[in-house]
mmCIF file with all atom_site columns, C-alpha atoms in Angstrom:
data_model
loop_
_atom_site.group_PDB
_atom_site.id
_atom_site.type_symbol
_atom_site.label_atom_id
_atom_site.label_alt_id
_atom_site.label_comp_id
_atom_site.label_asym_id
_atom_site.label_entity_id
_atom_site.label_seq_id
_atom_site.pdbx_PDB_ins_code
_atom_site.Cartn_x
_atom_site.Cartn_y
_atom_site.Cartn_z
_atom_site.occupancy
_atom_site.B_iso_or_equiv
_atom_site.pdbx_formal_charge
_atom_site.auth_seq_id
_atom_site.auth_comp_id
_atom_site.auth_asym_id
_atom_site.auth_atom_id
_atom_site.pdbx_PDB_model_num
ATOM 1   C CA . MET A 1 1   ? 0.000   0.000   0.000   1.00 0.00 ? 561 MET A CA 1
ATOM 2   C CA . ARG A 1 2   ? 1.557   3.291   -1.065  1.00 0.00 ? 562 ARG A CA 1
ATOM 3   C CA . LYS A 1 3   ? -0.842  5.852   0.363   1.00 0.00 ? 563 LYS A CA 1
ATOM 4   C CA . VAL A 1 4   ? 0.517   8.266   2.955   1.00 0.00 ? 564 VAL A CA 1
ATOM 5   C CA . VAL A 1 5   ? -1.011  10.443  5.635   1.00 0.00 ? 565 VAL A CA 1
ATOM 6   C CA . PRO A 1 6   ? -0.516  14.166  5.099   1.00 0.00 ? 566 PRO A CA 1
ATOM 7   C CA . ALA A 1 7   ? 0.562   16.349  7.990   1.00 0.00 ? 567 ALA A CA 1
ATOM 8   C CA . PHE A 1 8   ? 1.348   20.048  8.190   1.00 0.00 ? 568 PHE A CA 1
ATOM 9   C CA . VAL A 1 9   ? 4.089   22.131  9.789   1.00 0.00 ? 569 VAL A CA 1
ATOM 10  C CA . LEU A 1 10  ? 2.661   25.515  10.785  1.00 0.00 ? 570 LEU A CA 1
ATOM 11  C CA . ALA A 1 11  ? 4.863   28.458  11.751  1.00 0.00 ? 571 ALA A CA 1
ATOM 12  C CA . PHE A 1 12  ? 3.315   31.089  14.035  1.00 0.00 ? 572 PHE A CA 1
ATOM 13  C CA . VAL A 1 13  ? 4.535   34.345  15.549  1.00 0.00 ? 573 VAL A CA 1
ATOM 14  C CA . LEU A 1 14  ? 3.034   34.982  18.981  1.00 0.00 ? 574 LEU A CA 1
ATOM 15  C CA . SER A 1 15  ? 4.045   35.504  22.574  1.00 0.00 ? 575 SER A CA 1
ATOM 16  C CA . VAL A 1 16  ? 1.447   33.459  24.451  1.00 0.00 ? 576 VAL A CA 1
ATOM 17  C CA . ALA A 1 17  ? -0.219  30.051  24.235  1.00 0.00 ? 577 ALA A CA 1
ATOM 18  C CA . LEU A 1 18  ? -1.650  28.980  20.891  1.00 0.00 ? 578 LEU A CA 1
ATOM 19  C CA . LEU A 1 19  ? -5.011  27.393  20.121  1.00 0.00 ? 579 LEU A CA 1
ATOM 20  C CA . ILE A 1 20  ? -5.820  26.035  16.675  1.00 0.00 ? 580 ILE A CA 1
ATOM 21  C CA . THR A 1 21  ? -9.507  26.691  16.156  1.00 0.00 ? 581 THR A CA 1
ATOM 22  C CA . SER A 1 22  ? -10.305 25.101  12.766  1.00 0.00 ? 582 SER A CA 1
ATOM 23  C CA . PRO A 1 23  ? -9.301  25.002  9.111   1.00 0.00 ? 583 PRO A CA 1
ATOM 24  C CA . ALA A 1 24  ? -10.924 28.345  8.315   1.00 0.00 ? 584 ALA A CA 1
ATOM 25  C CA . ALA A 1 25  ? -11.430 27.993  4.590   1.00 0.00 ? 585 ALA A CA 1
ATOM 26  C CA . LEU A 1 26  ? -13.023 24.574  4.900   1.00 0.00 ? 586 LEU A CA 1
ATOM 27  C CA . ALA A 1 27  ? -15.315 25.751  7.668   1.00 0.00 ? 587 ALA A CA 1
ATOM 28  C CA . GLN A 1 28  ? -16.621 28.514  5.418   1.00 0.00 ? 588 GLN A CA 1
ATOM 29  C CA . ALA A 1 29  ? -17.533 26.139  2.579   1.00 0.00 ? 589 ALA A CA 1
ATOM 30  C CA . PRO A 1 30  ? -21.315 25.508  2.352   1.00 0.00 ? 590 PRO A CA 1
ATOM 31  C CA . THR A 1 31  ? -20.865 21.731  2.123   1.00 0.00 ? 591 THR A CA 1
ATOM 32  C CA . ALA A 1 32  ? -17.956 21.438  4.535   1.00 0.00 ? 592 ALA A CA 1
ATOM 33  C CA . GLU A 1 33  ? -17.941 18.694  7.135   1.00 0.00 ? 593 GLU A CA 1
ATOM 34  C CA . PRO A 1 34  ? -16.581 19.133  10.666  1.00 0.00 ? 594 PRO A CA 1
ATOM 35  C CA . GLN A 1 35  ? -12.787 19.048  10.765  1.00 0.00 ? 595 GLN A CA 1
ATOM 36  C CA . THR A 1 36  ? -10.488 17.868  13.547  1.00 0.00 ? 596 THR A CA 1
ATOM 37  C CA . VAL A 1 37  ? -7.006  19.319  14.058  1.00 0.00 ? 597 VAL A CA 1
ATOM 38  C CA . ILE A 1 38  ? -4.599  17.267  16.166  1.00 0.00 ? 598 ILE A CA 1
ATOM 39  C CA . ILE A 1 39  ? -1.418  18.969  17.411  1.00 0.00 ? 599 ILE A CA 1
ATOM 40  C CA . ASP A 1 40  ? 1.201   16.212  17.246  1.00 0.00 ? 600 ASP A CA 1
ATOM 41  C CA . ALA A 1 41  ? 4.268   18.229  18.294  1.00 0.00 ? 601 ALA A CA 1
ATOM 42  C CA . VAL A 1 42  ? 5.372   21.765  19.223  1.00 0.00 ? 602 VAL A CA 1
ATOM 43  C CA . ASP A 1 43  ? 8.829   23.231  18.610  1.00 0.00 ? 603 ASP A CA 1
ATOM 44  C CA . ASP A 1 44  ? 9.437   26.492  20.527  1.00 0.00 ? 604 ASP A CA 1
ATOM 45  C CA . ALA A 1 45  ? 13.203  26.665  19.946  1.00 0.00 ? 605 ALA A CA 1
ATOM 46  C CA . GLN A 1 46  ? 12.736  29.938  18.053  1.00 0.00 ? 606 GLN A CA 1
ATOM 47  C CA . PHE A 1 47  ? 10.113  31.462  20.360  1.00 0.00 ? 607 PHE A CA 1
ATOM 48  C CA . PRO A 1 48  ? 8.069   33.578  19.775  1.00 0.00 ? 608 PRO A CA 1
ATOM 49  C CA . LEU A 1 49  ? 8.108   31.717  16.450  1.00 0.00 ? 609 LEU A CA 1
ATOM 50  C CA . LEU A 1 50  ? 6.476   28.341  17.034  1.00 0.00 ? 610 LEU A CA 1
ATOM 51  C CA . HIS A 1 51  ? 6.482   25.359  14.711  1.00 0.00 ? 611 HIS A CA 1
ATOM 52  C CA . LEU A 1 52  ? 3.543   22.990  15.158  1.00 0.00 ? 612 LEU A CA 1
ATOM 53  C CA . LEU A 1 53  ? 3.129   19.571  13.579  1.00 0.00 ? 613 LEU A CA 1
ATOM 54  C CA . VAL A 1 54  ? -0.596  18.995  13.060  1.00 0.00 ? 614 VAL A CA 1
ATOM 55  C CA . THR A 1 55  ? -2.814  16.383  11.431  1.00 0.00 ? 615 THR A CA 1
ATOM 56  C CA . VAL A 1 56  ? -6.211  17.358  10.006  1.00 0.00 ? 616 VAL A CA 1
ATOM 57  C CA . THR A 1 57  ? -8.988  14.780  9.580   1.00 0.00 ? 617 THR A CA 1
ATOM 58  C CA . ASP A 1 58  ? -12.592 14.992  8.419   1.00 0.00 ? 618 ASP A CA 1
ATOM 59  C CA . SER A 1 59  ? -15.666 13.681  10.264  1.00 0.00 ? 619 SER A CA 1
ATOM 60  C CA . ARG A 1 60  ? -14.897 10.119  9.122   1.00 0.00 ? 620 ARG A CA 1
ATOM 61  C CA . GLY A 1 61  ? -11.321 10.277  10.389  1.00 0.00 ? 621 GLY A CA 1
ATOM 62  C CA . THR A 1 62  ? -9.876  10.552  6.879   1.00 0.00 ? 622 THR A CA 1
ATOM 63  C CA . PRO A 1 63  ? -6.747  12.750  6.658   1.00 0.00 ? 623 PRO A CA 1
ATOM 64  C CA . VAL A 1 64  ? -7.246  16.010  4.758   1.00 0.00 ? 624 VAL A CA 1
ATOM 65  C CA . SER A 1 65  ? -4.575  17.157  2.319   1.00 0.00 ? 625 SER A CA 1
ATOM 66  C CA . GLY A 1 66  ? -3.967  20.212  0.151   1.00 0.00 ? 626 GLY A CA 1
ATOM 67  C CA . LEU A 1 67  ? -4.393  22.810  2.898   1.00 0.00 ? 627 LEU A CA 1
ATOM 68  C CA . ALA A 1 68  ? -2.634  26.174  2.874   1.00 0.00 ? 628 ALA A CA 1
ATOM 69  C CA . ALA A 1 69  ? -2.133  29.007  5.383   1.00 0.00 ? 629 ALA A CA 1
ATOM 70  C CA . GLY A 1 70  ? -5.552  30.447  4.560   1.00 0.00 ? 630 GLY A CA 1
ATOM 71  C CA . ASP A 1 71  ? -7.231  27.205  5.607   1.00 0.00 ? 631 ASP A CA 1
ATOM 72  C CA . PHE A 1 72  ? -6.138  27.633  9.238   1.00 0.00 ? 632 PHE A CA 1
ATOM 73  C CA . SER A 1 73  ? -6.898  30.168  11.924  1.00 0.00 ? 633 SER A CA 1
ATOM 74  C CA . ALA A 1 74  ? -5.090  30.567  15.246  1.00 0.00 ? 634 ALA A CA 1
ATOM 75  C CA . GLN A 1 75  ? -5.901  32.289  18.504  1.00 0.00 ? 635 GLN A CA 1
ATOM 76  C CA . ALA A 1 76  ? -3.618  33.374  21.357  1.00 0.00 ? 636 ALA A CA 1
ATOM 77  C CA . GLY A 1 77  ? -5.845  34.214  24.285  1.00 0.00 ? 637 GLY A CA 1
ATOM 78  C CA . GLU A 1 78  ? -8.260  36.865  23.010  1.00 0.00 ? 638 GLU A CA 1
ATOM 79  C CA . ASP A 1 79  ? -5.856  37.941  20.249  1.00 0.00 ? 639 ASP A CA 1
ATOM 80  C CA . GLY A 1 80  ? -5.181  36.399  16.873  1.00 0.00 ? 640 GLY A CA 1
ATOM 81  C CA . ALA A 1 81  ? -1.845  34.848  15.977  1.00 0.00 ? 641 ALA A CA 1
ATOM 82  C CA . GLU A 1 82  ? -0.116  35.336  12.654  1.00 0.00 ? 642 GLU A CA 1
ATOM 83  C CA . ILE A 1 83  ? 0.320   32.176  10.603  1.00 0.00 ? 643 ILE A CA 1
ATOM 84  C CA . VAL A 1 84  ? 3.615   32.660  8.798   1.00 0.00 ? 644 VAL A CA 1
ATOM 85  C CA . SER A 1 85  ? 3.689   29.499  6.675   1.00 0.00 ? 645 SER A CA 1
ATOM 86  C CA . VAL A 1 86  ? 2.227   26.036  6.220   1.00 0.00 ? 646 VAL A CA 1
ATOM 87  C CA . GLU A 1 87  ? 4.186   23.117  4.807   1.00 0.00 ? 647 GLU A CA 1
ATOM 88  C CA . GLU A 1 88  ? 2.577   19.772  3.988   1.00 0.00 ? 648 GLU A CA 1
ATOM 89  C CA . PHE A 1 89  ? 4.453   16.519  4.253   1.00 0.00 ? 649 PHE A CA 1
ATOM 90  C CA . SER A 1 90  ? 3.595   12.832  4.513   1.00 0.00 ? 650 SER A CA 1
ATOM 91  C CA . ASN A 1 91  ? 4.866   9.855   6.477   1.00 0.00 ? 651 ASN A CA 1
ATOM 92  C CA . PRO A 1 92  ? 5.388   6.929   4.083   1.00 0.00 ? 652 PRO A CA 1
ATOM 93  C CA . ASP A 1 93  ? 6.324   4.633   6.967   1.00 0.00 ? 653 ASP A CA 1
ATOM 94  C CA . LEU A 1 94  ? 2.944   4.735   8.709   1.00 0.00 ? 654 LEU A CA 1
ATOM 95  C CA . GLY A 1 95  ? 1.199   1.358   8.638   1.00 0.00 ? 655 GLY A CA 1
ATOM 96  C CA . PHE A 1 96  ? -2.053  0.695   6.782   1.00 0.00 ? 656 PHE A CA 1
ATOM 97  C CA . ALA A 1 97  ? -4.905  -1.458  8.167   1.00 0.00 ? 657 ALA A CA 1
ATOM 98  C CA . VAL A 1 98  ? -6.963  -3.281  5.530   1.00 0.00 ? 658 VAL A CA 1
ATOM 99  C CA . VAL A 1 99  ? -10.125 -5.292  6.118   1.00 0.00 ? 659 VAL A CA 1
ATOM 100 C CA . LEU A 1 100 ? -10.639 -7.754  3.275   1.00 0.00 ? 660 LEU A CA 1
ATOM 101 C CA . VAL A 1 101 ? -14.303 -8.819  3.056   1.00 0.00 ? 661 VAL A CA 1
ATOM 102 C CA . LEU A 1 102 ? -14.846 -11.857 0.833   1.00 0.00 ? 662 LEU A CA 1
ATOM 103 C CA . ASP A 1 103 ? -18.075 -13.368 -0.529  1.00 0.00 ? 663 ASP A CA 1
ATOM 104 C CA . SER A 1 104 ? -18.170 -17.167 -0.241  1.00 0.00 ? 664 SER A CA 1
ATOM 105 C CA . SER A 1 105 ? -21.869 -17.689 -1.022  1.00 0.00 ? 665 SER A CA 1
ATOM 106 C CA . ASP A 1 106 ? -23.207 -20.397 -3.364  1.00 0.00 ? 666 ASP A CA 1
ATOM 107 C CA . SER A 1 107 ? -23.046 -18.157 -6.415  1.00 0.00 ? 667 SER A CA 1
ATOM 108 C CA . THR A 1 108 ? -19.242 -17.920 -6.173  1.00 0.00 ? 668 THR A CA 1
ATOM 109 C CA . PHE A 1 109 ? -18.776 -21.671 -6.676  1.00 0.00 ? 669 PHE A CA 1
ATOM 110 C CA . GLY A 1 110 ? -16.040 -22.495 -9.160  1.00 0.00 ? 670 GLY A CA 1
ATOM 111 C CA . GLN A 1 111 ? -14.377 -19.772 -11.201 1.00 0.00 ? 671 GLN A CA 1
ATOM 112 C CA . PRO A 1 112 ? -15.885 -16.727 -9.412  1.00 0.00 ? 672 PRO A CA 1
ATOM 113 C CA . LEU A 1 113 ? -14.401 -17.834 -6.078  1.00 0.00 ? 673 LEU A CA 1
ATOM 114 C CA . ALA A 1 114 ? -11.091 -18.685 -7.743  1.00 0.00 ? 674 ALA A CA 1
ATOM 115 C CA . ASP A 1 115 ? -10.982 -15.213 -9.310  1.00 0.00 ? 675 ASP A CA 1
ATOM 116 C CA . MET A 1 116 ? -11.821 -13.632 -5.960  1.00 0.00 ? 676 MET A CA 1
ATOM 117 C CA . LYS A 1 117 ? -8.985  -15.493 -4.272  1.00 0.00 ? 677 LYS A CA 1
ATOM 118 C CA . THR A 1 118 ? -6.595  -14.371 -7.001  1.00 0.00 ? 678 THR A CA 1
ATOM 119 C CA . ALA A 1 119 ? -7.647  -10.749 -6.495  1.00 0.00 ? 679 ALA A CA 1
ATOM 120 C CA . ALA A 1 120 ? -7.186  -11.102 -2.729  1.00 0.00 ? 680 ALA A CA 1
ATOM 121 C CA . HIS A 1 121 ? -3.660  -12.448 -3.222  1.00 0.00 ? 681 HIS A CA 1
ATOM 122 C CA . VAL A 1 122 ? -2.830  -9.505  -5.484  1.00 0.00 ? 682 VAL A CA 1
ATOM 123 C CA . LEU A 1 123 ? -3.841  -7.148  -2.675  1.00 0.00 ? 683 LEU A CA 1
ATOM 124 C CA . LEU A 1 124 ? -1.807  -9.128  -0.141  1.00 0.00 ? 684 LEU A CA 1
ATOM 125 C CA . ASP A 1 125 ? 1.210   -8.799  -2.444  1.00 0.00 ? 685 ASP A CA 1
ATOM 126 C CA . GLN A 1 126 ? 1.065   -5.026  -1.919  1.00 0.00 ? 686 GLN A CA 1
ATOM 127 C CA . LEU A 1 127 ? 1.242   -5.121  1.881   1.00 0.00 ? 687 LEU A CA 1
ATOM 128 C CA . ARG A 1 128 ? 4.416   -4.013  3.640   1.00 0.00 ? 688 ARG A CA 1
ATOM 129 C CA . PRO A 1 129 ? 5.709   -5.345  6.980   1.00 0.00 ? 689 PRO A CA 1
ATOM 130 C CA . VAL A 1 130 ? 4.188   -2.332  8.782   1.00 0.00 ? 690 VAL A CA 1
ATOM 131 C CA . ASP A 1 131 ? 0.738   -2.979  7.271   1.00 0.00 ? 691 ASP A CA 1
ATOM 132 C CA . GLN A 1 132 ? -1.967  -5.185  8.755   1.00 0.00 ? 692 GLN A CA 1
ATOM 133 C CA . VAL A 1 133 ? -4.833  -7.123  7.239   1.00 0.00 ? 693 VAL A CA 1
ATOM 134 C CA . ALA A 1 134 ? -7.975  -8.716  8.657   1.00 0.00 ? 694 ALA A CA 1
ATOM 135 C CA . ILE A 1 135 ? -10.224 -11.072 6.689   1.00 0.00 ? 695 ILE A CA 1
ATOM 136 C CA . VAL A 1 136 ? -14.002 -11.327 6.917   1.00 0.00 ? 696 VAL A CA 1
ATOM 137 C CA . GLU A 1 137 ? -15.909 -14.111 5.122   1.00 0.00 ? 697 GLU A CA 1
ATOM 138 C CA . PHE A 1 138 ? -19.617 -13.971 4.408   1.00 0.00 ? 698 PHE A CA 1
ATOM 139 C CA . ASP A 1 139 ? -22.358 -16.139 2.990   1.00 0.00 ? 699 ASP A CA 1
ATOM 140 C CA . THR A 1 140 ? -25.599 -16.494 4.961   1.00 0.00 ? 700 THR A CA 1
ATOM 141 C CA . THR A 1 141 ? -23.677 -15.213 7.989   1.00 0.00 ? 701 THR A CA 1
ATOM 142 C CA . VAL A 1 142 ? -20.654 -12.983 8.511   1.00 0.00 ? 702 VAL A CA 1
ATOM 143 C CA . ARG A 1 143 ? -17.498 -14.248 10.194  1.00 0.00 ? 703 ARG A CA 1
ATOM 144 C CA . THR A 1 144 ? -14.098 -12.733 10.976  1.00 0.00 ? 704 THR A CA 1
ATOM 145 C CA . ILE A 1 145 ? -11.793 -15.589 10.025  1.00 0.00 ? 705 ILE A CA 1
ATOM 146 C CA . LEU A 1 146 ? -8.573  -13.657 10.640  1.00 0.00 ? 706 LEU A CA 1
ATOM 147 C CA . PRO A 1 147 ? -8.168  -10.696 13.020  1.00 0.00 ? 707 PRO A CA 1
ATOM 148 C CA . PHE A 1 148 ? -5.677  -7.931  12.226  1.00 0.00 ? 708 PHE A CA 1
ATOM 149 C CA . THR A 1 149 ? -2.215  -9.344  11.562  1.00 0.00 ? 709 THR A CA 1
ATOM 150 C CA . ASN A 1 150 ? 0.910   -8.589  9.553   1.00 0.00 ? 710 ASN A CA 1
ATOM 151 C CA . ASP A 1 151 ? 1.391   -12.315 8.912   1.00 0.00 ? 711 ASP A CA 1
ATOM 152 C CA . VAL A 1 152 ? 0.802   -12.440 5.152   1.00 0.00 ? 712 VAL A CA 1
ATOM 153 C CA . ALA A 1 153 ? 1.211   -16.224 5.072   1.00 0.00 ? 713 ALA A CA 1
ATOM 154 C CA . ALA A 1 154 ? -1.648  -16.594 7.554   1.00 0.00 ? 714 ALA A CA 1
ATOM 155 C CA . ALA A 1 155 ? -3.758  -14.225 5.450   1.00 0.00 ? 715 ALA A CA 1
ATOM 156 C CA . ARG A 1 156 ? -3.086  -16.277 2.309   1.00 0.00 ? 716 ARG A CA 1
ATOM 157 C CA . ALA A 1 157 ? -4.076  -19.466 4.127   1.00 0.00 ? 717 ALA A CA 1
ATOM 158 C CA . ALA A 1 158 ? -7.300  -17.836 5.310   1.00 0.00 ? 718 ALA A CA 1
ATOM 159 C CA . VAL A 1 159 ? -8.142  -16.793 1.749   1.00 0.00 ? 719 VAL A CA 1
ATOM 160 C CA . GLU A 1 160 ? -7.476  -20.288 0.423   1.00 0.00 ? 720 GLU A CA 1
ATOM 161 C CA . SER A 1 161 ? -9.727  -21.807 3.109   1.00 0.00 ? 721 SER A CA 1
ATOM 162 C CA . LEU A 1 162 ? -12.858 -20.229 1.619   1.00 0.00 ? 722 LEU A CA 1
ATOM 163 C CA . GLU A 1 163 ? -15.523 -22.604 0.274   1.00 0.00 ? 723 GLU A CA 1
ATOM 164 C CA . ALA A 1 164 ? -18.716 -21.583 -1.520  1.00 0.00 ? 724 ALA A CA 1
ATOM 165 C CA . ASN A 1 165 ? -21.888 -22.102 0.494   1.00 0.00 ? 725 ASN A CA 1
ATOM 166 C CA . GLY A 1 166 ? -25.059 -20.307 1.574   1.00 0.00 ? 726 GLY A CA 1
ATOM 167 C CA . LYS A 1 167 ? -26.723 -17.037 0.634   1.00 0.00 ? 727 LYS A CA 1
ATOM 168 C CA . THR A 1 168 ? -25.315 -13.479 0.403   1.00 0.00 ? 728 THR A CA 1
ATOM 169 C CA . ALA A 1 169 ? -25.486 -11.301 3.540   1.00 0.00 ? 729 ALA A CA 1
ATOM 170 C CA . LEU A 1 170 ? -23.869 -8.422  1.665   1.00 0.00 ? 730 LEU A CA 1
ATOM 171 C CA . ASN A 1 171 ? -25.145 -5.508  3.736   1.00 0.00 ? 731 ASN A CA 1
ATOM 172 C CA . ASP A 1 172 ? -24.241 -7.176  7.034   1.00 0.00 ? 732 ASP A CA 1
ATOM 173 C CA . ALA A 1 173 ? -20.780 -7.980  5.655   1.00 0.00 ? 733 ALA A CA 1
ATOM 174 C CA . ALA A 1 174 ? -20.133 -4.400  4.575   1.00 0.00 ? 734 ALA A CA 1
ATOM 175 C CA . TYR A 1 175 ? -21.192 -3.120  7.990   1.00 0.00 ? 735 TYR A CA 1
ATOM 176 C CA . ALA A 1 176 ? -19.022 -5.685  9.788   1.00 0.00 ? 736 ALA A CA 1
ATOM 177 C CA . GLY A 1 177 ? -16.040 -4.710  7.653   1.00 0.00 ? 737 GLY A CA 1
ATOM 178 C CA . VAL A 1 178 ? -16.379 -1.051  8.573   1.00 0.00 ? 738 VAL A CA 1
ATOM 179 C CA . GLU A 1 179 ? -16.868 -1.871  12.258  1.00 0.00 ? 739 GLU A CA 1
ATOM 180 C CA . LEU A 1 180 ? -13.716 -3.995  12.252  1.00 0.00 ? 740 LEU A CA 1
ATOM 181 C CA . ALA A 1 181 ? -11.720 -1.298  10.451  1.00 0.00 ? 741 ALA A CA 1
ATOM 182 C CA . LEU A 1 182 ? -12.650 1.203   13.157  1.00 0.00 ? 742 LEU A CA 1
ATOM 183 C CA . GLN A 1 183 ? -10.975 -1.070  15.727  1.00 0.00 ? 743 GLN A CA 1
ATOM 184 C CA . ALA A 1 184 ? -7.592  -0.887  13.987  1.00 0.00 ? 744 ALA A CA 1
ATOM 185 C CA . ASP A 1 185 ? -4.736  0.876   15.736  1.00 0.00 ? 745 ASP A CA 1
ATOM 186 C CA . SER A 1 186 ? -3.616  2.642   12.569  1.00 0.00 ? 746 SER A CA 1
ATOM 187 C CA . PRO A 1 187 ? -5.392  5.860   11.515  1.00 0.00 ? 747 PRO A CA 1
ATOM 188 C CA . ARG A 1 188 ? -4.995  4.673   7.917   1.00 0.00 ? 748 ARG A CA 1
ATOM 189 C CA . ARG A 1 189 ? -7.820  2.197   7.314   1.00 0.00 ? 749 ARG A CA 1
ATOM 190 C CA . ALA A 1 190 ? -9.550  0.673   4.311   1.00 0.00 ? 750 ALA A CA 1
ATOM 191 C CA . VAL A 1 191 ? -12.263 -1.904  3.643   1.00 0.00 ? 751 VAL A CA 1
ATOM 192 C CA . VAL A 1 192 ? -12.016 -3.926  0.419   1.00 0.00 ? 752 VAL A CA 1
ATOM 193 C CA . LEU A 1 193 ? -15.154 -5.956  -0.355  1.00 0.00 ? 753 LEU A CA 1
ATOM 194 C CA . LEU A 1 194 ? -15.164 -8.586  -3.107  1.00 0.00 ? 754 LEU A CA 1
ATOM 195 C CA . THR A 1 195 ? -18.512 -10.056 -4.174  1.00 0.00 ? 755 THR A CA 1
ATOM 196 C CA . ASP A 1 196 ? -20.304 -11.266 -7.292  1.00 0.00 ? 756 ASP A CA 1
ATOM 197 C CA . GLY A 1 197 ? -23.858 -10.798 -6.104  1.00 0.00 ? 757 GLY A CA 1
ATOM 198 C CA . TYR A 1 198 ? -26.569 -8.798  -4.406  1.00 0.00 ? 758 TYR A CA 1
ATOM 199 C CA . GLU A 1 199 ? -27.854 -8.612  -0.851  1.00 0.00 ? 759 GLU A CA 1
ATOM 200 C CA . TYR A 1 200 ? -29.949 -11.642 0.032   1.00 0.00 ? 760 TYR A CA 1
ATOM 201 C CA . GLY A 1 201 ? -30.970 -10.351 3.456   1.00 0.00 ? 761 GLY A CA 1
ATOM 202 C CA . ARG A 1 202 ? -31.185 -11.947 6.852   1.00 0.00 ? 762 ARG A CA 1
ATOM 203 C CA . LEU A 1 203 ? -32.766 -15.367 7.135   1.00 0.00 ? 763 LEU A CA 1
ATOM 204 C CA . SER A 1 204 ? -35.540 -15.641 9.715   1.00 0.00 ? 764 SER A CA 1
#
């Protein structure tokens, strides 16, 4: 996985404590969603010039990129603080957590399931040692057959263990995949769902 999480180094000139209020430009957009700014580190070696390392995420926890000085506002007590510059950078070494949700219902018997396994292995080929993967299988029911791990061999074995059977609880599987992704330690999360069919629904 080659995606990276953007972060920003902000330089401020002020003489008292700093509070980041919000990305100003985004907050003014009519369709903007709530933003969260996390201050990861503060460097005051050149005080009153402060350098802050911050991460900005949207309401779903997805990192926001492409921000400039005008997208931030700062407050020092009751007074404003001057934002001198904003520099964006990314951490390519941060791990990625992937939930792989695989359909093993009756309709995948034969070639469809074989193709799905091949696609899953292609994804596993892209994982780095710092990445993790969890595997969810679904047919009539939804089951986590492998919790988060960086053991790619175990993930491959779990994929190969799939056998076609039952109906297609697609909606439940998608929900379970998202719920599992939210439990990952890494802020970089993804759910990959492979299916050939439509939602069958719960059986009574």
